[in-house]
PDB file of C-alpha atoms in Angstrom:
ATOM      1  CA  UNK A 180     106.476 130.603  97.667  1.00  0.00           C
ATOM      2  CA  UNK A 181     106.507 128.043  94.895  1.00  0.00           C
ATOM      3  CA  UNK A 182     104.538 124.854  95.467  1.00  0.00           C
ATOM      4  CA  UNK A 183     106.630 121.730  95.722  1.00  0.00           C
ATOM      5  CA  UNK A 184     106.694 119.450  92.725  1.00  0.00           C
ATOM      6  CA  UNK A 185     106.040 116.110  94.326  1.00  0.00           C
ATOM      7  CA  UNK A 186     106.341 113.231  91.895  1.00  0.00           C
ATOM      8  CA  UNK A 187     104.475 110.426  93.602  1.00  0.00           C
ATOM      9  CA  UNK A 188     105.634 107.665  91.255  1.00  0.00           C
ATOM     10  CA  UNK A 189     109.259 108.801  91.588  1.00  0.00           C
ATOM     11  CA  UNK A 190     108.890 108.849  95.361  1.00  0.00           C
ATOM     12  CA  UNK A 191     107.615 105.276  95.444  1.00  0.00           C
ATOM     13  CA  UNK A 192     110.348 104.218  93.010  1.00  0.00           C
ATOM     14  CA  UNK A 193     113.050 105.783  95.188  1.00  0.00           C
ATOM     15  CA  UNK A 194     111.566 104.207  98.292  1.00  0.00           C
ATOM     16  CA  UNK A 195     111.503 100.805  96.618  1.00  0.00           C
ATOM     17  CA  UNK A 196     115.124 101.200  95.484  1.00  0.00           C
ATOM     18  CA  UNK A 197     116.236 102.246  98.981  1.00  0.00           C
ATOM     19  CA  UNK A 198     115.235  98.933 100.534  1.00  0.00           C
ATOM     20  CA  UNK A 199     113.629 100.690 103.507  1.00  0.00           C
ATOM     21  CA  UNK A 200     111.064  98.497 105.209  1.00  0.00           C
ATOM     22  CA  UNK A 201     108.098 100.814 104.994  1.00  0.00           C
ATOM     23  CA  UNK A 202     104.483  99.700 104.862  1.00  0.00           C
ATOM     24  CA  UNK A 203     102.029 102.038 103.203  1.00  0.00           C
ATOM     25  CA  UNK A 204      98.967 102.076 105.441  1.00  0.00           C
ATOM     26  CA  UNK A 205      95.953 104.374 105.682  1.00  0.00           C
ATOM     27  CA  UNK A 206      93.651 105.362 102.874  1.00  0.00           C
ATOM     28  CA  UNK A 207      96.389 105.630 100.230  1.00  0.00           C
ATOM     29  CA  UNK A 208      96.878 101.873 100.658  1.00  0.00           C
ATOM     30  CA  UNK A 209      93.152 101.351 100.103  1.00  0.00           C
ATOM     31  CA  UNK A 210      93.414 103.288  96.831  1.00  0.00           C
ATOM     32  CA  UNK A 211      96.251 101.056  95.658  1.00  0.00           C
ATOM     33  CA  UNK A 212      94.101  98.001  96.298  1.00  0.00           C
ATOM     34  CA  UNK A 213      91.184  99.400  94.305  1.00  0.00           C
ATOM     35  CA  UNK A 214      88.995 101.230  96.797  1.00  0.00           C
ATOM     36  CA  UNK A 215      87.979 104.701  95.578  1.00  0.00           C
ATOM     37  CA  UNK A 216      88.461 106.859  98.673  1.00  0.00           C
ATOM     38  CA  UNK A 217      89.863 110.349  99.031  1.00  0.00           C
ATOM     39  CA  UNK A 218      92.825 111.179 101.200  1.00  0.00           C
ATOM     40  CA  UNK A 219      95.083 114.146 101.747  1.00  0.00           C
ATOM     41  CA  UNK A 220      98.197 112.525 103.067  1.00  0.00           C
ATOM     42  CA  UNK A 221     100.401 109.472 103.194  1.00  0.00           C
ATOM     43  CA  UNK A 222     100.709 107.102 106.134  1.00  0.00           C
ATOM     44  CA  UNK A 223     103.622 104.739 106.565  1.00  0.00           C
ATOM     45  CA  UNK A 224     104.592 102.291 109.243  1.00  0.00           C
ATOM     46  CA  UNK A 225     108.357 102.133 109.135  1.00  0.00           C
ATOM     47  CA  UNK A 226     110.892  99.778 110.664  1.00  0.00           C
ATOM     48  CA  UNK A 227     112.649 101.550 113.536  1.00  0.00           C
ATOM     49  CA  UNK A 228     115.968 100.655 111.905  1.00  0.00           C
ATOM     50  CA  UNK A 229     115.176 102.445 108.658  1.00  0.00           C
ATOM     51  CA  UNK A 230     114.397 106.011 109.695  1.00  0.00           C
ATOM     52  CA  UNK A 231     117.596 107.418 108.215  1.00  0.00           C
ATOM     53  CA  UNK A 232     117.103 105.601 104.895  1.00  0.00           C
ATOM     54  CA  UNK A 233     113.484 106.690 104.684  1.00  0.00           C
ATOM     55  CA  UNK A 234     114.378 110.295 105.490  1.00  0.00           C
ATOM     56  CA  UNK A 235     117.093 110.266 102.847  1.00  0.00           C
ATOM     57  CA  UNK A 236     114.520 109.221 100.253  1.00  0.00           C
ATOM     58  CA  UNK A 237     112.102 111.871 101.486  1.00  0.00           C
ATOM     59  CA  UNK A 238     114.865 114.461 101.347  1.00  0.00           C
ATOM     60  CA  UNK A 239     115.185 113.914  97.598  1.00  0.00           C
ATOM     61  CA  UNK A 240     111.642 115.295  97.398  1.00  0.00           C
ATOM     62  CA  UNK A 241     112.235 118.171  99.836  1.00  0.00           C
ATOM     63  CA  UNK A 242     110.206 116.480 102.548  1.00  0.00           C
ATOM     64  CA  UNK A 243     111.563 117.515 105.955  1.00  0.00           C
ATOM     65  CA  UNK A 244     111.236 115.437 109.124  1.00  0.00           C
ATOM     66  CA  UNK A 245     109.550 117.029 112.131  1.00  0.00           C
ATOM     67  CA  UNK A 246     111.779 115.187 114.613  1.00  0.00           C
ATOM     68  CA  UNK A 247     115.228 113.687 114.863  1.00  0.00           C
ATOM     69  CA  UNK A 248     115.406 109.895 114.487  1.00  0.00           C
ATOM     70  CA  UNK A 249     116.055 109.567 118.230  1.00  0.00           C
ATOM     71  CA  UNK A 250     112.983 111.614 119.112  1.00  0.00           C
ATOM     72  CA  UNK A 251     110.915 109.735 116.550  1.00  0.00           C
ATOM     73  CA  UNK A 252     111.942 106.376 118.069  1.00  0.00           C
ATOM     74  CA  UNK A 253     111.057 107.634 121.535  1.00  0.00           C
ATOM     75  CA  UNK A 254     107.673 109.053 120.523  1.00  0.00           C
ATOM     76  CA  UNK A 255     106.808 106.372 117.999  1.00  0.00           C
ATOM     77  CA  UNK A 256     105.873 108.730 115.208  1.00  0.00           C
ATOM     78  CA  UNK A 257     106.888 111.789 113.241  1.00  0.00           C
ATOM     79  CA  UNK A 258     105.891 113.730 110.178  1.00  0.00           C
ATOM     80  CA  UNK A 259     107.591 114.529 106.885  1.00  0.00           C
ATOM     81  CA  UNK A 260     106.230 117.518 105.083  1.00  0.00           C
ATOM     82  CA  UNK A 261     106.394 120.329 102.645  1.00  0.00           C
ATOM     83  CA  UNK A 262     103.201 120.786 100.612  1.00  0.00           C
ATOM     84  CA  UNK A 263     102.774 117.058 101.105  1.00  0.00           C
ATOM     85  CA  UNK A 264     102.156 115.493 104.476  1.00  0.00           C
ATOM     86  CA  UNK A 265     103.558 112.085 105.364  1.00  0.00           C
ATOM     87  CA  UNK A 266     102.720 110.560 108.748  1.00  0.00           C
ATOM     88  CA  UNK A 267     105.293 107.990 109.810  1.00  0.00           C
ATOM     89  CA  UNK A 268     104.865 105.458 112.603  1.00  0.00           C
ATOM     90  CA  UNK A 269     108.072 103.934 113.920  1.00  0.00           C
ATOM     91  CA  UNK A 270     106.851 101.789 116.800  1.00  0.00           C
ATOM     92  CA  UNK A 271     107.688  98.097 117.036  1.00  0.00           C
ATOM     93  CA  UNK A 272     104.077  97.511 117.965  1.00  0.00           C
ATOM     94  CA  UNK A 273     100.836  99.430 118.326  1.00  0.00           C
ATOM     95  CA  UNK A 274      97.825  98.750 120.478  1.00  0.00           C
ATOM     96  CA  UNK A 275      94.420  98.485 118.868  1.00  0.00           C
ATOM     97  CA  UNK A 276      91.390  99.816 120.680  1.00  0.00           C
ATOM     98  CA  UNK A 277      90.410  96.855 122.792  1.00  0.00           C
ATOM     99  CA  UNK A 278      94.014  96.081 123.661  1.00  0.00           C
ATOM    100  CA  UNK A 279      95.307  93.760 120.940  1.00  0.00           C
ATOM    101  CA  UNK A 280      98.966  94.379 120.064  1.00  0.00           C
ATOM    102  CA  UNK A 281      99.868  94.734 116.392  1.00  0.00           C
ATOM    103  CA  UNK A 282     103.500  93.987 115.623  1.00  0.00           C
ATOM    104  CA  UNK A 283     105.383  95.598 112.733  1.00  0.00           C
ATOM    105  CA  UNK A 284     107.435  92.473 112.066  1.00  0.00           C
ATOM    106  CA  UNK A 285     104.323  90.318 111.780  1.00  0.00           C
ATOM    107  CA  UNK A 286     102.689  92.731 109.356  1.00  0.00           C
ATOM    108  CA  UNK A 287     105.891  92.988 107.352  1.00  0.00           C
ATOM    109  CA  UNK A 288     106.128  89.201 107.066  1.00  0.00           C
ATOM    110  CA  UNK A 289     102.578  89.061 105.659  1.00  0.00           C
ATOM    111  CA  UNK A 290     102.846  92.131 103.397  1.00  0.00           C
ATOM    112  CA  UNK A 291     101.746  92.262  99.791  1.00  0.00           C
ATOM    113  CA  UNK A 292     103.717  93.989  97.100  1.00  0.00           C
ATOM    114  CA  UNK A 293     101.678  96.195  94.784  1.00  0.00           C
ATOM    115  CA  UNK A 294     103.266  97.289  91.492  1.00  0.00           C
ATOM    116  CA  UNK A 295     103.161 101.049  90.963  1.00  0.00           C
ATOM    117  CA  UNK A 296     104.607 101.937  87.583  1.00  0.00           C
ATOM    118  CA  UNK A 297     108.218 100.716  87.692  1.00  0.00           C
ATOM    119  CA  UNK A 298     108.270 100.224  91.458  1.00  0.00           C
ATOM    120  CA  UNK A 299     106.512  98.126  94.058  1.00  0.00           C
ATOM    121  CA  UNK A 300     104.876  99.392  97.208  1.00  0.00           C
ATOM    122  CA  UNK A 301     104.674  97.265 100.354  1.00  0.00           C
ATOM    123  CA  UNK A 302     101.161  97.173 101.776  1.00  0.00           C
ATOM    124  CA  UNK A 303      99.828  95.085 104.676  1.00  0.00           C
ATOM    125  CA  UNK A 304      97.505  92.208 103.878  1.00  0.00           C
ATOM    126  CA  UNK A 305      93.830  93.150 103.874  1.00  0.00           C
ATOM    127  CA  UNK A 306      93.320  91.493 107.264  1.00  0.00           C
ATOM    128  CA  UNK A 307      96.249  93.457 108.652  1.00  0.00           C
ATOM    129  CA  UNK A 308      94.960  96.713 107.169  1.00  0.00           C
ATOM    130  CA  UNK A 309      91.747  96.029 109.045  1.00  0.00           C
ATOM    131  CA  UNK A 310      93.862  95.672 112.200  1.00  0.00           C
ATOM    132  CA  UNK A 311      95.654  98.981 111.589  1.00  0.00           C
ATOM    133  CA  UNK A 312      92.254 100.651 111.275  1.00  0.00           C
ATOM    134  CA  UNK A 313      91.604  99.641 114.876  1.00  0.00           C
ATOM    135  CA  UNK A 314      94.490 101.776 116.154  1.00  0.00           C
ATOM    136  CA  UNK A 315      93.482 105.308 115.154  1.00  0.00           C
ATOM    137  CA  UNK A 316      89.893 104.058 115.416  1.00  0.00           C
ATOM    138  CA  UNK A 317      87.989 107.101 114.212  1.00  0.00           C
ATOM    139  CA  UNK A 318      84.502 106.863 112.718  1.00  0.00           C
ATOM    140  CA  UNK A 319      85.972 106.920 109.201  1.00  0.00           C
ATOM    141  CA  UNK A 320      88.145 103.933 110.115  1.00  0.00           C
ATOM    142  CA  UNK A 321      84.969 101.963 110.788  1.00  0.00           C
ATOM    143  CA  UNK A 322      83.768 102.887 107.290  1.00  0.00           C
ATOM    144  CA  UNK A 323      87.109 101.729 105.910  1.00  0.00           C
ATOM    145  CA  UNK A 324      86.795  98.438 107.784  1.00  0.00           C
ATOM    146  CA  UNK A 325      83.529  97.809 105.930  1.00  0.00           C
ATOM    147  CA  UNK A 326      85.171  98.620 102.590  1.00  0.00           C
ATOM    148  CA  UNK A 327      88.077  96.315 103.354  1.00  0.00           C
ATOM    149  CA  UNK A 328      85.772  93.498 104.448  1.00  0.00           C
ATOM    150  CA  UNK A 329      83.926  93.748 101.141  1.00  0.00           C
ATOM    151  CA  UNK A 330      87.175  93.864  99.174  1.00  0.00           C
ATOM    152  CA  UNK A 331      88.460  90.822 101.062  1.00  0.00           C
ATOM    153  CA  UNK A 332      85.251  88.867 100.385  1.00  0.00           C
ATOM    154  CA  UNK A 333      85.377  89.889  96.737  1.00  0.00           C
ATOM    155  CA  UNK A 334      88.901  88.484  96.412  1.00  0.00           C
ATOM    156  CA  UNK A 335      88.174  85.274  98.308  1.00  0.00           C
TER     157      UNK A 335
ATOM    158  CA  UNK B  23      89.466 125.676 109.336  1.00  0.00           C
ATOM    159  CA  UNK B  24      87.117 123.031 110.661  1.00  0.00           C
ATOM    160  CA  UNK B  25      84.696 123.891 113.454  1.00  0.00           C
ATOM    161  CA  UNK B  26      86.247 122.353 116.614  1.00  0.00           C
ATOM    162  CA  UNK B  27      82.953 120.608 117.443  1.00  0.00           C
ATOM    163  CA  UNK B  28      82.836 118.994 114.009  1.00  0.00           C
ATOM    164  CA  UNK B  29      86.518 118.146 114.245  1.00  0.00           C
ATOM    165  CA  UNK B  30      85.938 116.478 117.607  1.00  0.00           C
ATOM    166  CA  UNK B  31      83.149 114.354 116.150  1.00  0.00           C
ATOM    167  CA  UNK B  32      85.127 113.397 113.050  1.00  0.00           C
ATOM    168  CA  UNK B  33      88.271 112.522 114.955  1.00  0.00           C
ATOM    169  CA  UNK B  34      86.840 111.028 118.119  1.00  0.00           C
ATOM    170  CA  UNK B  35      88.158 107.611 119.063  1.00  0.00           C
ATOM    171  CA  UNK B  36      85.496 104.980 118.724  1.00  0.00           C
ATOM    172  CA  UNK B  37      84.917 102.408 121.448  1.00  0.00           C
ATOM    173  CA  UNK B  38      85.976  98.779 121.455  1.00  0.00           C
ATOM    174  CA  UNK B  39      82.296  97.889 121.194  1.00  0.00           C
ATOM    175  CA  UNK B  40      81.880  99.994 118.041  1.00  0.00           C
ATOM    176  CA  UNK B  41      84.883  98.237 116.510  1.00  0.00           C
ATOM    177  CA  UNK B  42      83.518  94.832 117.428  1.00  0.00           C
ATOM    178  CA  UNK B  43      80.224  95.727 115.748  1.00  0.00           C
ATOM    179  CA  UNK B  44      82.069  96.974 112.631  1.00  0.00           C
ATOM    180  CA  UNK B  45      83.955  93.685 112.419  1.00  0.00           C
ATOM    181  CA  UNK B  46      81.018  91.404 113.113  1.00  0.00           C
ATOM    182  CA  UNK B  47      78.000  93.083 111.578  1.00  0.00           C
ATOM    183  CA  UNK B  48      76.389  91.525 108.564  1.00  0.00           C
ATOM    184  CA  UNK B  49      76.951  93.895 105.658  1.00  0.00           C
ATOM    185  CA  UNK B  50      73.609  94.408 103.884  1.00  0.00           C
ATOM    186  CA  UNK B  51      73.536  93.347 100.254  1.00  0.00           C
ATOM    187  CA  UNK B  52      72.588  96.880  99.170  1.00  0.00           C
ATOM    188  CA  UNK B  53      75.736  98.293 100.807  1.00  0.00           C
ATOM    189  CA  UNK B  54      77.848  95.458  99.440  1.00  0.00           C
ATOM    190  CA  UNK B  55      76.470  95.968  95.929  1.00  0.00           C
ATOM    191  CA  UNK B  56      77.141  99.697  96.037  1.00  0.00           C
ATOM    192  CA  UNK B  57      80.750  99.232  97.152  1.00  0.00           C
ATOM    193  CA  UNK B  58      81.345  96.460  94.608  1.00  0.00           C
ATOM    194  CA  UNK B  59      80.009  98.721  91.881  1.00  0.00           C
ATOM    195  CA  UNK B  60      82.439 101.450  92.971  1.00  0.00           C
ATOM    196  CA  UNK B  61      85.335  98.996  92.999  1.00  0.00           C
ATOM    197  CA  UNK B  62      84.403  97.709  89.523  1.00  0.00           C
ATOM    198  CA  UNK B  63      84.193 101.230  88.145  1.00  0.00           C
ATOM    199  CA  UNK B  64      87.445 102.326  89.762  1.00  0.00           C
ATOM    200  CA  UNK B  65      89.534  99.301  88.829  1.00  0.00           C
ATOM    201  CA  UNK B  66      88.168  99.126  85.296  1.00  0.00           C
ATOM    202  CA  UNK B  67      88.672 102.797  84.542  1.00  0.00           C
ATOM    203  CA  UNK B  68      92.034 102.857  86.342  1.00  0.00           C
ATOM    204  CA  UNK B  69      93.350  99.310  86.027  1.00  0.00           C
ATOM    205  CA  UNK B  70      96.781  99.964  87.530  1.00  0.00           C
ATOM    206  CA  UNK B  71      97.657 101.093  91.036  1.00  0.00           C
ATOM    207  CA  UNK B  72      99.678 103.973  89.575  1.00  0.00           C
ATOM    208  CA  UNK B  73      96.691 105.247  87.606  1.00  0.00           C
ATOM    209  CA  UNK B  74      94.471 104.981  90.672  1.00  0.00           C
ATOM    210  CA  UNK B  75      96.920 106.985  92.772  1.00  0.00           C
ATOM    211  CA  UNK B  76      97.169 109.691  90.122  1.00  0.00           C
ATOM    212  CA  UNK B  77      93.407 109.913  89.778  1.00  0.00           C
ATOM    213  CA  UNK B  78      92.861 110.269  93.512  1.00  0.00           C
ATOM    214  CA  UNK B  79      95.503 113.003  93.759  1.00  0.00           C
ATOM    215  CA  UNK B  80      93.761 114.903  90.956  1.00  0.00           C
ATOM    216  CA  UNK B  81      90.339 114.351  92.524  1.00  0.00           C
ATOM    217  CA  UNK B  82      91.576 115.593  95.878  1.00  0.00           C
ATOM    218  CA  UNK B  83      93.154 118.690  94.313  1.00  0.00           C
ATOM    219  CA  UNK B  84      89.891 119.490  92.548  1.00  0.00           C
ATOM    220  CA  UNK B  85      87.960 119.051  95.780  1.00  0.00           C
ATOM    221  CA  UNK B  86      90.355 121.306  97.690  1.00  0.00           C
ATOM    222  CA  UNK B  87      90.001 124.235  95.292  1.00  0.00           C
ATOM    223  CA  UNK B  88      87.805 127.038  96.648  1.00  0.00           C
ATOM    224  CA  UNK B  89      84.332 126.988  95.196  1.00  0.00           C
ATOM    225  CA  UNK B  90      84.550 123.396  94.067  1.00  0.00           C
ATOM    226  CA  UNK B  91      81.809 121.030  95.125  1.00  0.00           C
ATOM    227  CA  UNK B  92      82.698 118.382  97.711  1.00  0.00           C
ATOM    228  CA  UNK B  93      82.984 114.772  96.592  1.00  0.00           C
ATOM    229  CA  UNK B  94      79.662 113.285  95.533  1.00  0.00           C
ATOM    230  CA  UNK B  95      79.593 110.782  98.350  1.00  0.00           C
ATOM    231  CA  UNK B  96      81.159 110.864 101.754  1.00  0.00           C
ATOM    232  CA  UNK B  97      84.825 110.773 100.862  1.00  0.00           C
ATOM    233  CA  UNK B  98      84.243 108.250  98.123  1.00  0.00           C
ATOM    234  CA  UNK B  99      85.225 109.054  94.594  1.00  0.00           C
ATOM    235  CA  UNK B 100      82.022 108.017  92.891  1.00  0.00           C
ATOM    236  CA  UNK B 101      81.645 107.109  89.228  1.00  0.00           C
ATOM    237  CA  UNK B 102      79.800 109.550  86.995  1.00  0.00           C
ATOM    238  CA  UNK B 103      76.100 108.727  86.873  1.00  0.00           C
TER     239      UNK B 103
END
């Protein structure tokens, strides 16, 4: 089997051109903002209305969805993959550990746009990234919260 | 394949109390200085987001290759010393 030839910059450019409301979250977002962390995959939080558009973009790069859009809406998440692995959340809101609700629309309204080559990638604000880290809430997310707090203070 | 016991520790869900501590704790100046040094190195050497993404993909690929050493710090891409 031949490995896929995933062109990351082209993927972000196609996503930007599609108009899909997709927030890059997870460690790849931290890298964009200047934090040197390693990550294997991509994490997006996607508007529930834009699954088909997002999947069409992914299809240009041979990324295949693990679930139909209907199933994804019901379960709140799905995966796109070939050699790459893209986790996609499609919930209107998520609950942080401790119970606070985090709404997609609120994060989208406060997003920042980070230029990546000829495109722009939508990323939550630093405060909102800290909130998203309280959903998966693994030990490494606590480490990321510290990194984000320092980055936020540095920018203040 | 990761040992299931290690996997369980890495991927366990932390408690609300642990999160509260992570949000509220005073970050020691030594930790802050170390992270700021990493950020300075990373954003100076790779001043654009595109360059940073490409570097991290390359670093991860190198790390994943059999026989390659793991990253020099815990999942941080450290500057050469």
